[in-house]
PDB file of C-alpha atoms in Angstrom:
ATOM      1  CA  MET A 252       0.000   0.000   0.000  1.00 57.00           C
ATOM      2  CA  ASN A 253       1.109   3.556  -0.704  1.00 54.00           C
ATOM      3  CA  PHE A 254      -0.789   5.228   2.122  1.00 51.00           C
ATOM      4  CA  GLU A 255      -0.518   5.273   5.883  1.00 52.00           C
ATOM      5  CA  GLU A 256      -1.921   2.441   7.946  1.00 57.00           C
ATOM      6  CA  PHE A 257      -4.895   3.598   9.986  1.00 55.00           C
ATOM      7  CA  SER A 258      -5.217   2.558  13.611  1.00 57.00           C
ATOM      8  CA  ASP A 259      -8.966   3.228  13.554  1.00 65.00           C
ATOM      9  CA  VAL A 260      -9.858   1.807  10.135  1.00 72.00           C
ATOM     10  CA  VAL A 261     -13.410   2.520   9.028  1.00 80.00           C
ATOM     11  CA  PRO A 262     -14.831   2.435   5.462  1.00 84.00           C
ATOM     12  CA  LEU A 263     -15.175   6.230   5.407  1.00 86.00           C
ATOM     13  CA  LYS A 264     -11.389   6.630   5.711  1.00 86.00           C
ATOM     14  CA  PHE A 265     -10.829   4.616   2.549  1.00 88.00           C
ATOM     15  CA  PHE A 266     -13.661   6.338   0.690  1.00 90.00           C
ATOM     16  CA  GLU A 267     -12.075   9.703   1.472  1.00 90.00           C
ATOM     17  CA  LEU A 268      -8.771   8.555  -0.022  1.00 91.00           C
ATOM     18  CA  PHE A 269     -10.457   8.419  -3.421  1.00 94.00           C
ATOM     19  CA  PHE A 270     -13.193  11.023  -3.034  1.00 94.00           C
ATOM     20  CA  ASP A 271     -10.984  13.573  -1.326  1.00 93.00           C
ATOM     21  CA  ASP A 272     -11.374  17.366  -1.186  1.00 92.00           C
ATOM     22  CA  ASP A 273      -9.970  17.650  -4.707  1.00 94.00           C
ATOM     23  CA  VAL A 274     -12.600  15.362  -6.272  1.00 95.00           C
ATOM     24  CA  ILE A 275     -15.522  16.563  -4.132  1.00 93.00           C
ATOM     25  CA  GLY A 276     -14.460  20.175  -4.641  1.00 92.00           C
ATOM     26  CA  PHE A 277     -14.305  19.697  -8.414  1.00 94.00           C
ATOM     27  CA  ILE A 278     -17.809  18.175  -8.478  1.00 93.00           C
ATOM     28  CA  ALA A 279     -19.118  20.976  -6.252  1.00 91.00           C
ATOM     29  CA  ASN A 280     -17.578  23.678  -8.458  1.00 92.00           C
ATOM     30  CA  GLU A 281     -18.906  22.192 -11.696  1.00 92.00           C
ATOM     31  CA  THR A 282     -22.351  21.664 -10.148  1.00 90.00           C
ATOM     32  CA  ASN A 283     -22.327  25.261  -8.966  1.00 88.00           C
ATOM     33  CA  ARG A 284     -21.176  26.433 -12.411  1.00 89.00           C
ATOM     34  CA  TYR A 285     -23.930  24.482 -14.184  1.00 89.00           C
ATOM     35  CA  ALA A 286     -26.549  25.864 -11.786  1.00 85.00           C
ATOM     36  CA  SER A 287     -25.368  29.357 -12.697  1.00 84.00           C
ATOM     37  CA  GLN A 288     -25.243  28.614 -16.449  1.00 80.00           C
ATOM     38  CA  SER A 289     -28.709  27.090 -16.484  1.00 74.00           C
ATOM     39  CA  PHE A 290     -30.344  30.206 -14.947  1.00 63.00           C
ATOM     40  CA  ARG A 291     -32.431  27.902 -12.778  1.00 59.00           C
ATOM     41  CA  ASP A 292     -30.613  28.628  -9.569  1.00 54.00           C
ATOM     42  CA  LYS A 293     -28.263  31.120  -8.010  1.00 58.00           C
ATOM     43  CA  PRO A 294     -24.743  29.972  -7.170  1.00 53.00           C
ATOM     44  CA  SER A 295     -24.366  28.778  -3.602  1.00 56.00           C
ATOM     45  CA  GLY A 296     -21.314  28.631  -1.373  1.00 58.00           C
ATOM     46  CA  GLU A 297     -22.745  25.518   0.281  1.00 66.00           C
ATOM     47  CA  TRP A 298     -22.184  23.203  -2.697  1.00 71.00           C
ATOM     48  CA  PHE A 299     -19.091  21.483  -1.243  1.00 75.00           C
ATOM     49  CA  ARG A 300     -20.762  20.503   2.019  1.00 80.00           C
ATOM     50  CA  ASN A 301     -24.013  19.613   0.275  1.00 85.00           C
ATOM     51  CA  SER A 302     -22.198  17.509  -2.339  1.00 86.00           C
ATOM     52  CA  CYS A 303     -20.814  15.299   0.446  1.00 88.00           C
ATOM     53  CA  PHE A 304     -24.276  14.884   1.947  1.00 92.00           C
ATOM     54  CA  PHE A 305     -25.791  14.242  -1.472  1.00 94.00           C
ATOM     55  CA  LEU A 306     -23.322  11.434  -2.271  1.00 93.00           C
ATOM     56  CA  ALA A 307     -23.912   9.888   1.156  1.00 93.00           C
ATOM     57  CA  LEU A 308     -27.680   9.814   0.621  1.00 96.00           C
ATOM     58  CA  VAL A 309     -27.313   8.372  -2.885  1.00 95.00           C
ATOM     59  CA  MET A 310     -25.190   5.506  -1.526  1.00 94.00           C
ATOM     60  CA  LEU A 311     -27.630   4.958   1.332  1.00 95.00           C
ATOM     61  CA  GLN A 312     -30.469   4.642  -1.179  1.00 95.00           C
ATOM     62  CA  SER A 313     -28.746   1.577  -2.629  1.00 92.00           C
ATOM     63  CA  ILE A 314     -29.032  -0.083   0.802  1.00 94.00           C
ATOM     64  CA  ILE A 315     -32.490   1.152   1.803  1.00 95.00           C
ATOM     65  CA  ARG A 316     -34.602   0.402  -1.265  1.00 94.00           C
ATOM     66  CA  LYS A 317     -37.854   2.284  -1.893  1.00 95.00           C
ATOM     67  CA  PRO A 318     -39.970   2.436  -5.074  1.00 93.00           C
ATOM     68  CA  ASP A 319     -39.996   6.248  -5.398  1.00 94.00           C
ATOM     69  CA  LEU A 320     -37.548   8.969  -4.435  1.00 95.00           C
ATOM     70  CA  GLU A 321     -40.176  10.894  -2.432  1.00 95.00           C
ATOM     71  CA  PHE A 322     -40.657   7.940  -0.084  1.00 96.00           C
ATOM     72  CA  TYR A 323     -37.247   8.549   1.510  1.00 97.00           C
ATOM     73  CA  TRP A 324     -38.596  11.839   2.884  1.00 96.00           C
ATOM     74  CA  SER A 325     -42.055  10.524   3.754  1.00 95.00           C
ATOM     75  CA  THR A 326     -43.369  11.432   7.220  1.00 93.00           C
ATOM     76  CA  ARG A 327     -45.836   8.534   7.304  1.00 93.00           C
ATOM     77  CA  PRO A 328     -44.809   6.223  10.178  1.00 91.00           C
ATOM     78  CA  ILE A 329     -44.961   3.121   7.993  1.00 91.00           C
ATOM     79  CA  LEU A 330     -42.565   4.615   5.415  1.00 90.00           C
ATOM     80  CA  ALA A 331     -40.501   7.137   7.366  1.00 93.00           C
ATOM     81  CA  THR A 332     -36.703   7.171   7.262  1.00 94.00           C
ATOM     82  CA  PRO A 333     -36.095  10.356   9.287  1.00 94.00           C
ATOM     83  CA  PHE A 334     -32.334  10.295   8.709  1.00 95.00           C
ATOM     84  CA  PHE A 335     -32.791  11.621   5.162  1.00 96.00           C
ATOM     85  CA  GLU A 336     -34.701  14.701   6.285  1.00 95.00           C
ATOM     86  CA  GLN A 337     -32.177  15.304   9.062  1.00 95.00           C
ATOM     87  CA  ILE A 338     -29.342  15.438   6.523  1.00 94.00           C
ATOM     88  CA  MET A 339     -31.011  17.316   3.677  1.00 93.00           C
ATOM     89  CA  SER A 340     -34.475  18.407   2.601  1.00 94.00           C
ATOM     90  CA  TYR A 341     -36.136  16.693  -0.339  1.00 95.00           C
ATOM     91  CA  ARG A 342     -36.253  19.970  -2.251  1.00 93.00           C
ATOM     92  CA  ARG A 343     -32.511  20.554  -1.878  1.00 91.00           C
ATOM     93  CA  PHE A 344     -31.685  16.960  -2.815  1.00 94.00           C
ATOM     94  CA  VAL A 345     -33.696  17.236  -6.029  1.00 93.00           C
ATOM     95  CA  LYS A 346     -32.108  20.601  -6.819  1.00 90.00           C
ATOM     96  CA  ILE A 347     -28.590  19.165  -6.506  1.00 91.00           C
ATOM     97  CA  ARG A 348     -29.542  16.166  -8.622  1.00 92.00           C
ATOM     98  CA  GLN A 349     -30.882  18.474 -11.341  1.00 90.00           C
ATOM     99  CA  HIS A 350     -27.641  20.454 -11.446  1.00 90.00           C
ATOM    100  CA  LEU A 351     -25.131  17.681 -10.687  1.00 92.00           C
ATOM    101  CA  HIS A 352     -22.256  18.056 -13.146  1.00 93.00           C
ATOM    102  CA  PHE A 353     -18.762  16.660 -13.656  1.00 95.00           C
ATOM    103  CA  CYS A 354     -17.419  18.921 -16.401  1.00 93.00           C
ATOM    104  CA  ASP A 355     -17.552  22.459 -17.789  1.00 92.00           C
ATOM    105  CA  ASN A 356     -19.910  22.461 -20.783  1.00 90.00           C
ATOM    106  CA  GLU A 357     -18.410  25.664 -22.163  1.00 89.00           C
ATOM    107  CA  GLU A 358     -14.936  24.117 -22.465  1.00 90.00           C
ATOM    108  CA  TYR A 359     -16.099  21.058 -24.398  1.00 90.00           C
ATOM    109  CA  ASP A 360     -14.847  20.804 -27.991  1.00 91.00           C
ATOM    110  CA  PRO A 361     -15.758  17.539 -29.782  1.00 87.00           C
ATOM    111  CA  GLU A 362     -12.848  17.999 -32.189  1.00 87.00           C
ATOM    112  CA  THR A 363     -10.154  18.062 -29.509  1.00 89.00           C
ATOM    113  CA  HIS A 364     -11.662  16.107 -26.614  1.00 89.00           C
ATOM    114  CA  PRO A 365      -9.794  12.807 -25.996  1.00 88.00           C
ATOM    115  CA  ASN A 366     -13.048  10.868 -25.530  1.00 89.00           C
ATOM    116  CA  SER A 367     -16.087  12.842 -26.667  1.00 89.00           C
ATOM    117  CA  LYS A 368     -18.590  10.094 -25.799  1.00 91.00           C
ATOM    118  CA  LEU A 369     -17.548  10.321 -22.156  1.00 92.00           C
ATOM    119  CA  ASN A 370     -17.093  14.090 -21.994  1.00 92.00           C
ATOM    120  CA  LYS A 371     -19.753  14.514 -19.279  1.00 94.00           C
ATOM    121  CA  ILE A 372     -17.791  12.423 -16.774  1.00 94.00           C
ATOM    122  CA  TRP A 373     -14.267  12.558 -18.208  1.00 95.00           C
ATOM    123  CA  PRO A 374     -12.557  14.936 -15.708  1.00 95.00           C
ATOM    124  CA  VAL A 375     -13.774  13.032 -12.633  1.00 96.00           C
ATOM    125  CA  TYR A 376     -13.136   9.669 -14.299  1.00 96.00           C
ATOM    126  CA  GLN A 377      -9.539  10.712 -14.987  1.00 96.00           C
ATOM    127  CA  LYS A 378      -9.039  11.923 -11.413  1.00 96.00           C
ATOM    128  CA  LEU A 379     -10.232   8.591 -10.016  1.00 96.00           C
ATOM    129  CA  GLU A 380      -8.075   6.614 -12.465  1.00 95.00           C
ATOM    130  CA  GLU A 381      -5.029   8.518 -11.229  1.00 95.00           C
ATOM    131  CA  LYS A 382      -5.924   7.769  -7.606  1.00 95.00           C
ATOM    132  CA  PHE A 383      -6.367   4.037  -8.307  1.00 95.00           C
ATOM    133  CA  LYS A 384      -2.751   3.922  -9.474  1.00 94.00           C
ATOM    134  CA  LYS A 385      -1.322   6.282  -6.858  1.00 93.00           C
ATOM    135  CA  LEU A 386      -2.798   4.803  -3.689  1.00 92.00           C
ATOM    136  CA  TYR A 387      -1.988   1.112  -4.077  1.00 92.00           C
ATOM    137  CA  THR A 388       0.629  -1.105  -5.701  1.00 93.00           C
ATOM    138  CA  PRO A 389      -0.863  -4.466  -6.727  1.00 94.00           C
ATOM    139  CA  GLU A 390       0.761  -7.803  -5.970  1.00 94.00           C
ATOM    140  CA  ARG A 391       2.363  -9.868  -8.743  1.00 94.00           C
ATOM    141  CA  ASP A 392      -0.777 -11.662  -9.975  1.00 95.00           C
ATOM    142  CA  ILE A 393      -3.225  -9.433 -11.830  1.00 96.00           C
ATOM    143  CA  THR A 394      -6.198 -10.159 -14.051  1.00 97.00           C
ATOM    144  CA  ILE A 395      -8.413  -8.585 -16.695  1.00 95.00           C
ATOM    145  CA  ASP A 396     -12.163  -9.070 -16.621  1.00 92.00           C
ATOM    146  CA  GLU A 397     -15.332  -7.363 -17.775  1.00 90.00           C
ATOM    147  CA  SER A 398     -17.917  -5.711 -15.560  1.00 89.00           C
ATOM    148  CA  LEU A 399     -21.382  -4.419 -16.426  1.00 89.00           C
ATOM    149  CA  LEU A 400     -22.715  -1.256 -14.794  1.00 88.00           C
ATOM    150  CA  LEU A 401     -26.506  -1.358 -14.707  1.00 87.00           C
ATOM    151  CA  TYR A 402     -27.981   1.298 -16.990  1.00 85.00           C
ATOM    152  CA  LYS A 403     -31.590   1.379 -18.186  1.00 81.00           C
ATOM    153  CA  GLY A 404     -31.543   4.589 -20.220  1.00 83.00           C
ATOM    154  CA  ARG A 405     -30.869   5.104 -23.901  1.00 84.00           C
ATOM    155  CA  LEU A 406     -27.256   4.790 -24.924  1.00 84.00           C
ATOM    156  CA  GLY A 407     -25.680   3.863 -28.240  1.00 83.00           C
ATOM    157  CA  TRP A 408     -23.091   1.572 -26.651  1.00 86.00           C
ATOM    158  CA  ARG A 409     -25.265  -0.064 -23.999  1.00 86.00           C
ATOM    159  CA  GLN A 410     -24.418  -3.758 -23.848  1.00 84.00           C
ATOM    160  CA  PHE A 411     -26.443  -6.908 -23.252  1.00 82.00           C
ATOM    161  CA  ILE A 412     -24.480  -9.636 -21.471  1.00 78.00           C
ATOM    162  CA  PRO A 413     -26.885 -12.339 -20.208  1.00 81.00           C
ATOM    163  CA  GLN A 414     -24.236 -13.939 -17.951  1.00 79.00           C
ATOM    164  CA  LYS A 415     -23.864 -10.742 -15.903  1.00 76.00           C
ATOM    165  CA  ARG A 416     -26.174  -9.863 -13.038  1.00 76.00           C
ATOM    166  CA  ALA A 417     -27.181  -6.489 -14.514  1.00 72.00           C
ATOM    167  CA  ARG A 418     -27.625  -7.986 -18.039  1.00 81.00           C
ATOM    168  CA  PHE A 419     -28.074  -4.521 -19.617  1.00 84.00           C
ATOM    169  CA  GLY A 420     -25.641  -1.690 -19.002  1.00 89.00           C
ATOM    170  CA  ILE A 421     -22.291  -0.033 -19.628  1.00 91.00           C
ATOM    171  CA  LYS A 422     -19.410  -2.450 -20.092  1.00 92.00           C
ATOM    172  CA  THR A 423     -16.139  -1.692 -18.355  1.00 93.00           C
ATOM    173  CA  ILE A 424     -12.949  -3.688 -18.833  1.00 95.00           C
ATOM    174  CA  VAL A 425     -11.032  -3.832 -15.570  1.00 96.00           C
ATOM    175  CA  LEU A 426      -7.442  -4.632 -14.666  1.00 96.00           C
ATOM    176  CA  SER A 427      -7.367  -5.666 -11.019  1.00 96.00           C
ATOM    177  CA  GLU A 428      -5.272  -7.468  -8.446  1.00 96.00           C
ATOM    178  CA  SER A 429      -6.199 -11.161  -8.438  1.00 94.00           C
ATOM    179  CA  ARG A 430      -6.172 -11.670  -4.672  1.00 93.00           C
ATOM    180  CA  SER A 431      -8.092  -8.604  -3.505  1.00 92.00           C
ATOM    181  CA  GLY A 432      -9.944  -7.459  -6.623  1.00 93.00           C
ATOM    182  CA  TYR A 433      -8.490  -3.949  -6.230  1.00 95.00           C
ATOM    183  CA  VAL A 434      -9.084  -1.994  -9.447  1.00 95.00           C
ATOM    184  CA  TRP A 435      -5.877  -0.624 -10.955  1.00 95.00           C
ATOM    185  CA  SER A 436      -7.121   0.601 -14.322  1.00 95.00           C
ATOM    186  CA  THR A 437     -10.297   0.576 -16.417  1.00 96.00           C
ATOM    187  CA  ILE A 438     -11.526   1.088 -19.967  1.00 95.00           C
ATOM    188  CA  ILE A 439     -15.145   2.116 -20.515  1.00 94.00           C
ATOM    189  CA  TYR A 440     -16.398   0.450 -23.680  1.00 92.00           C
ATOM    190  CA  THR A 441     -18.057   2.998 -25.990  1.00 91.00           C
ATOM    191  CA  GLY A 442     -18.346   0.947 -29.160  1.00 87.00           C
ATOM    192  CA  LYS A 443     -16.221   1.784 -32.176  1.00 84.00           C
ATOM    193  CA  GLY A 444     -14.838   4.893 -30.487  1.00 81.00           C
ATOM    194  CA  THR A 445     -13.474   3.090 -27.418  1.00 88.00           C
ATOM    195  CA  LEU A 446     -10.260   4.816 -26.362  1.00 88.00           C
ATOM    196  CA  PHE A 447      -7.059   2.759 -26.487  1.00 90.00           C
ATOM    197  CA  ASP A 448      -3.446   3.907 -26.276  1.00 90.00           C
ATOM    198  CA  ASP A 449      -2.217   5.151 -29.683  1.00 90.00           C
ATOM    199  CA  GLU A 450       1.021   3.224 -29.215  1.00 91.00           C
ATOM    200  CA  PHE A 451      -0.864  -0.037 -29.798  1.00 91.00           C
ATOM    201  CA  LYS A 452      -3.311   1.028 -32.530  1.00 88.00           C
ATOM    202  CA  ASP A 453      -1.875  -1.458 -35.067  1.00 88.00           C
ATOM    203  CA  LYS A 454      -2.685  -4.431 -32.790  1.00 89.00           C
ATOM    204  CA  PRO A 455      -5.930  -6.501 -32.680  1.00 88.00           C
ATOM    205  CA  MET A 456      -8.586  -5.005 -30.409  1.00 90.00           C
ATOM    206  CA  SER A 457      -8.256  -7.746 -27.783  1.00 90.00           C
ATOM    207  CA  SER A 458      -4.505  -7.062 -27.572  1.00 91.00           C
ATOM    208  CA  GLN A 459      -5.053  -3.293 -27.474  1.00 94.00           C
ATOM    209  CA  VAL A 460      -7.196  -3.772 -24.371  1.00 94.00           C
ATOM    210  CA  VAL A 461      -4.469  -5.710 -22.559  1.00 94.00           C
ATOM    211  CA  MET A 462      -1.625  -3.442 -23.646  1.00 95.00           C
ATOM    212  CA  THR A 463      -3.480  -0.248 -22.744  1.00 95.00           C
ATOM    213  CA  LEU A 464      -4.488  -1.486 -19.289  1.00 96.00           C
ATOM    214  CA  MET A 465      -1.044  -2.997 -18.602  1.00 94.00           C
ATOM    215  CA  LYS A 466       1.041  -0.076 -19.867  1.00 94.00           C
ATOM    216  CA  THR A 467       2.091   1.337 -16.491  1.00 93.00           C
ATOM    217  CA  LEU A 468       2.811  -2.163 -15.100  1.00 96.00           C
ATOM    218  CA  LEU A 469       5.003  -3.408 -17.953  1.00 94.00           C
ATOM    219  CA  ASP A 470       8.671  -4.272 -17.347  1.00 95.00           C
ATOM    220  CA  LYS A 471       7.996  -4.883 -13.643  1.00 95.00           C
ATOM    221  CA  GLY A 472       7.583  -8.668 -13.472  1.00 93.00           C
ATOM    222  CA  TYR A 473       3.794  -8.887 -13.220  1.00 95.00           C
ATOM    223  CA  CYS A 474       1.851 -12.021 -14.161  1.00 95.00           C
ATOM    224  CA  LEU A 475      -1.399 -11.456 -16.056  1.00 95.00           C
ATOM    225  CA  ILE A 476      -4.304 -13.924 -15.935  1.00 95.00           C
ATOM    226  CA  THR A 477      -6.779 -13.668 -18.830  1.00 93.00           C
ATOM    227  CA  ASN A 478      -9.639 -15.553 -20.445  1.00 91.00           C
ATOM    228  CA  ASN A 479      -9.720 -16.870 -24.011  1.00 89.00           C
ATOM    229  CA  PHE A 480     -11.024 -13.603 -25.480  1.00 91.00           C
ATOM    230  CA  TYR A 481      -7.706 -11.871 -24.774  1.00 91.00           C
ATOM    231  CA  THR A 482      -5.163 -14.710 -24.666  1.00 90.00           C
ATOM    232  CA  SER A 483      -3.022 -15.484 -27.730  1.00 89.00           C
ATOM    233  CA  PRO A 484       0.515 -16.755 -28.418  1.00 88.00           C
ATOM    234  CA  GLU A 485       1.385 -13.418 -30.034  1.00 91.00           C
ATOM    235  CA  LEU A 486       0.274 -11.489 -26.944  1.00 92.00           C
ATOM    236  CA  ALA A 487       2.128 -13.892 -24.644  1.00 90.00           C
ATOM    237  CA  GLU A 488       5.397 -13.362 -26.534  1.00 91.00           C
ATOM    238  CA  TRP A 489       4.907  -9.598 -26.482  1.00 93.00           C
ATOM    239  CA  LEU A 490       4.333  -9.628 -22.714  1.00 94.00           C
ATOM    240  CA  ILE A 491       7.456 -11.748 -22.219  1.00 93.00           C
ATOM    241  CA  SER A 492       9.428  -9.160 -24.192  1.00 93.00           C
ATOM    242  CA  ARG A 493       8.179  -6.592 -21.657  1.00 94.00           C
ATOM    243  CA  SER A 494       9.269  -8.639 -18.611  1.00 93.00           C
ATOM    244  CA  SER A 495       5.726  -9.817 -17.868  1.00 94.00           C
ATOM    245  CA  ASP A 496       4.225 -13.310 -17.627  1.00 92.00           C
ATOM    246  CA  THR A 497       0.756 -14.511 -18.501  1.00 93.00           C
ATOM    247  CA  TYR A 498      -1.444 -17.579 -18.450  1.00 91.00           C
ATOM    248  CA  GLY A 499      -5.066 -18.384 -19.189  1.00 91.00           C
ATOM    249  CA  THR A 500      -7.502 -20.314 -21.344  1.00 90.00           C
ATOM    250  CA  LEU A 501      -6.973 -20.144 -25.094  1.00 88.00           C
ATOM    251  CA  ARG A 502      -9.072 -20.527 -28.235  1.00 87.00           C
ATOM    252  CA  ARG A 503      -7.800 -23.355 -30.439  1.00 81.00           C
ATOM    253  CA  THR A 504      -8.302 -21.185 -33.529  1.00 82.00           C
ATOM    254  CA  ARG A 505      -5.826 -18.511 -32.436  1.00 84.00           C
ATOM    255  CA  ARG A 506      -3.000 -17.735 -34.833  1.00 84.00           C
ATOM    256  CA  GLY A 507       0.291 -19.263 -33.744  1.00 80.00           C
ATOM    257  CA  ILE A 508      -1.078 -22.495 -32.245  1.00 79.00           C
ATOM    258  CA  PRO A 509       0.684 -25.604 -33.652  1.00 80.00           C
ATOM    259  CA  LYS A 510      -1.463 -27.463 -36.183  1.00 79.00           C
ATOM    260  CA  GLU A 511      -0.809 -30.739 -34.393  1.00 76.00           C
ATOM    261  CA  LEU A 512      -2.293 -29.341 -31.201  1.00 74.00           C
ATOM    262  CA  GLU A 513      -5.284 -27.906 -33.028  1.00 73.00           C
ATOM    263  CA  THR A 514      -6.200 -31.131 -34.876  1.00 74.00           C
ATOM    264  CA  LYS A 515      -5.049 -33.871 -32.491  1.00 75.00           C
ATOM    265  CA  LYS A 516      -7.893 -36.007 -31.142  1.00 80.00           C
ATOM    266  CA  LEU A 517      -7.663 -36.637 -27.432  1.00 78.00           C
ATOM    267  CA  LYS A 518      -9.175 -39.331 -25.284  1.00 80.00           C
ATOM    268  CA  ARG A 519     -10.421 -38.530 -21.821  1.00 83.00           C
ATOM    269  CA  GLY A 520      -7.470 -37.974 -19.497  1.00 80.00           C
ATOM    270  CA  GLU A 521      -4.970 -37.344 -22.301  1.00 78.00           C
ATOM    271  CA  VAL A 522      -2.818 -34.213 -22.555  1.00 80.00           C
ATOM    272  CA  ALA A 523      -1.036 -32.696 -25.558  1.00 79.00           C
ATOM    273  CA  ALA A 524       1.500 -29.909 -25.042  1.00 78.00           C
ATOM    274  CA  PHE A 525       3.961 -27.875 -27.098  1.00 81.00           C
ATOM    275  CA  ARG A 526       6.590 -25.411 -25.957  1.00 83.00           C
ATOM    276  CA  LYS A 527       8.356 -22.601 -27.782  1.00 82.00           C
ATOM    277  CA  ARG A 528      11.011 -21.073 -25.559  1.00 86.00           C
ATOM    278  CA  LYS A 529       9.033 -19.834 -22.524  1.00 86.00           C
ATOM    279  CA  VAL A 530       5.542 -20.201 -24.023  1.00 87.00           C
ATOM    280  CA  MET A 531       3.736 -23.500 -23.466  1.00 86.00           C
ATOM    281  CA  VAL A 532       0.409 -24.331 -25.111  1.00 85.00           C
ATOM    282  CA  LEU A 533      -1.481 -27.425 -24.008  1.00 84.00           C
ATOM    283  CA  ARG A 534      -4.798 -29.220 -24.396  1.00 85.00           C
ATOM    284  CA  TRP A 535      -6.309 -31.749 -22.098  1.00 83.00           C
ATOM    285  CA  LYS A 536      -9.581 -33.580 -22.096  1.00 81.00           C
ATOM    286  CA  ASP A 537     -11.685 -34.408 -19.100  1.00 82.00           C
ATOM    287  CA  LYS A 538     -15.449 -34.027 -19.389  1.00 82.00           C
ATOM    288  CA  ASN A 539     -14.749 -31.125 -21.752  1.00 83.00           C
ATOM    289  CA  GLU A 540     -11.646 -30.086 -23.637  1.00 84.00           C
ATOM    290  CA  VAL A 541      -9.557 -27.207 -22.322  1.00 85.00           C
ATOM    291  CA  THR A 542      -6.842 -25.333 -24.209  1.00 86.00           C
ATOM    292  CA  PHE A 543      -4.418 -23.356 -22.089  1.00 88.00           C
ATOM    293  CA  ILE A 544      -1.366 -21.138 -22.514  1.00 88.00           C
ATOM    294  CA  ASP A 545       1.261 -20.580 -19.834  1.00 90.00           C
ATOM    295  CA  CYS A 546       4.522 -18.661 -19.775  1.00 87.00           C
ATOM    296  CA  SER A 547       4.759 -18.196 -16.000  1.00 75.00           C
ATOM    297  CA  HIS A 548       6.689 -21.427 -15.322  1.00 66.00           C
ATOM    298  CA  GLU A 549      10.124 -22.399 -16.576  1.00 62.00           C
TER     299      GLU A 549
END
């Protein structure tokens, strides 16, 4: 870890490491600016304090579930949750939600913005990405996986993934520490315009994902675990050249797999394996066949 150990560890301490005064202050300033630009409200000096309360109530709403927003401020005994009214009035909560903003609309230029599809959240997203990398150094074993953020509105790049709990939403590709699940870096999938590092633009998309997420961890001895969407012999050799190891399931149709391994018929319990320098590709058959690549063992 890159931060001090706390003797009185509580979740709020860790939350404040990421949503510190810089992030909360930025959100408060942009919310205040948008309120002024919209002519619906006068600027208020209370936005910083109220932004903290607003975020707290939003998170609490995910724990205390009610069918309508107004019910959280209901005074009926059967519905009442008086804590909400004690923190903030319903009218003020709605006003902040109407004006909540994470960027300056007047500075947005679609021609020069690095990711125009995400311009509404880009500044805060970038701040959090920087904090993910600054506050914690992951252990050797890291992994890449996909996550789906529930979203029911209209969006051109909304995804449907039936295996995920949310099923419909915004897909994020996450590089995290294997043991703890700590998020080191993310890519928000926005369809054809998804932002990858220009250094790797000549690579296949699946490799661009890995190389972009891994860029700041290359040449440091990390071991990447991936599924068969990302894994390939070409990627494995590239990672080895950057002092990184990898292993994971592999599609038999990937370029670079020996023909003998691809076509060989296996009986249950049999294993076929080939090695090229540090890269080993193998197939084994149990109830189902599994193809695997490994360059983490000598």
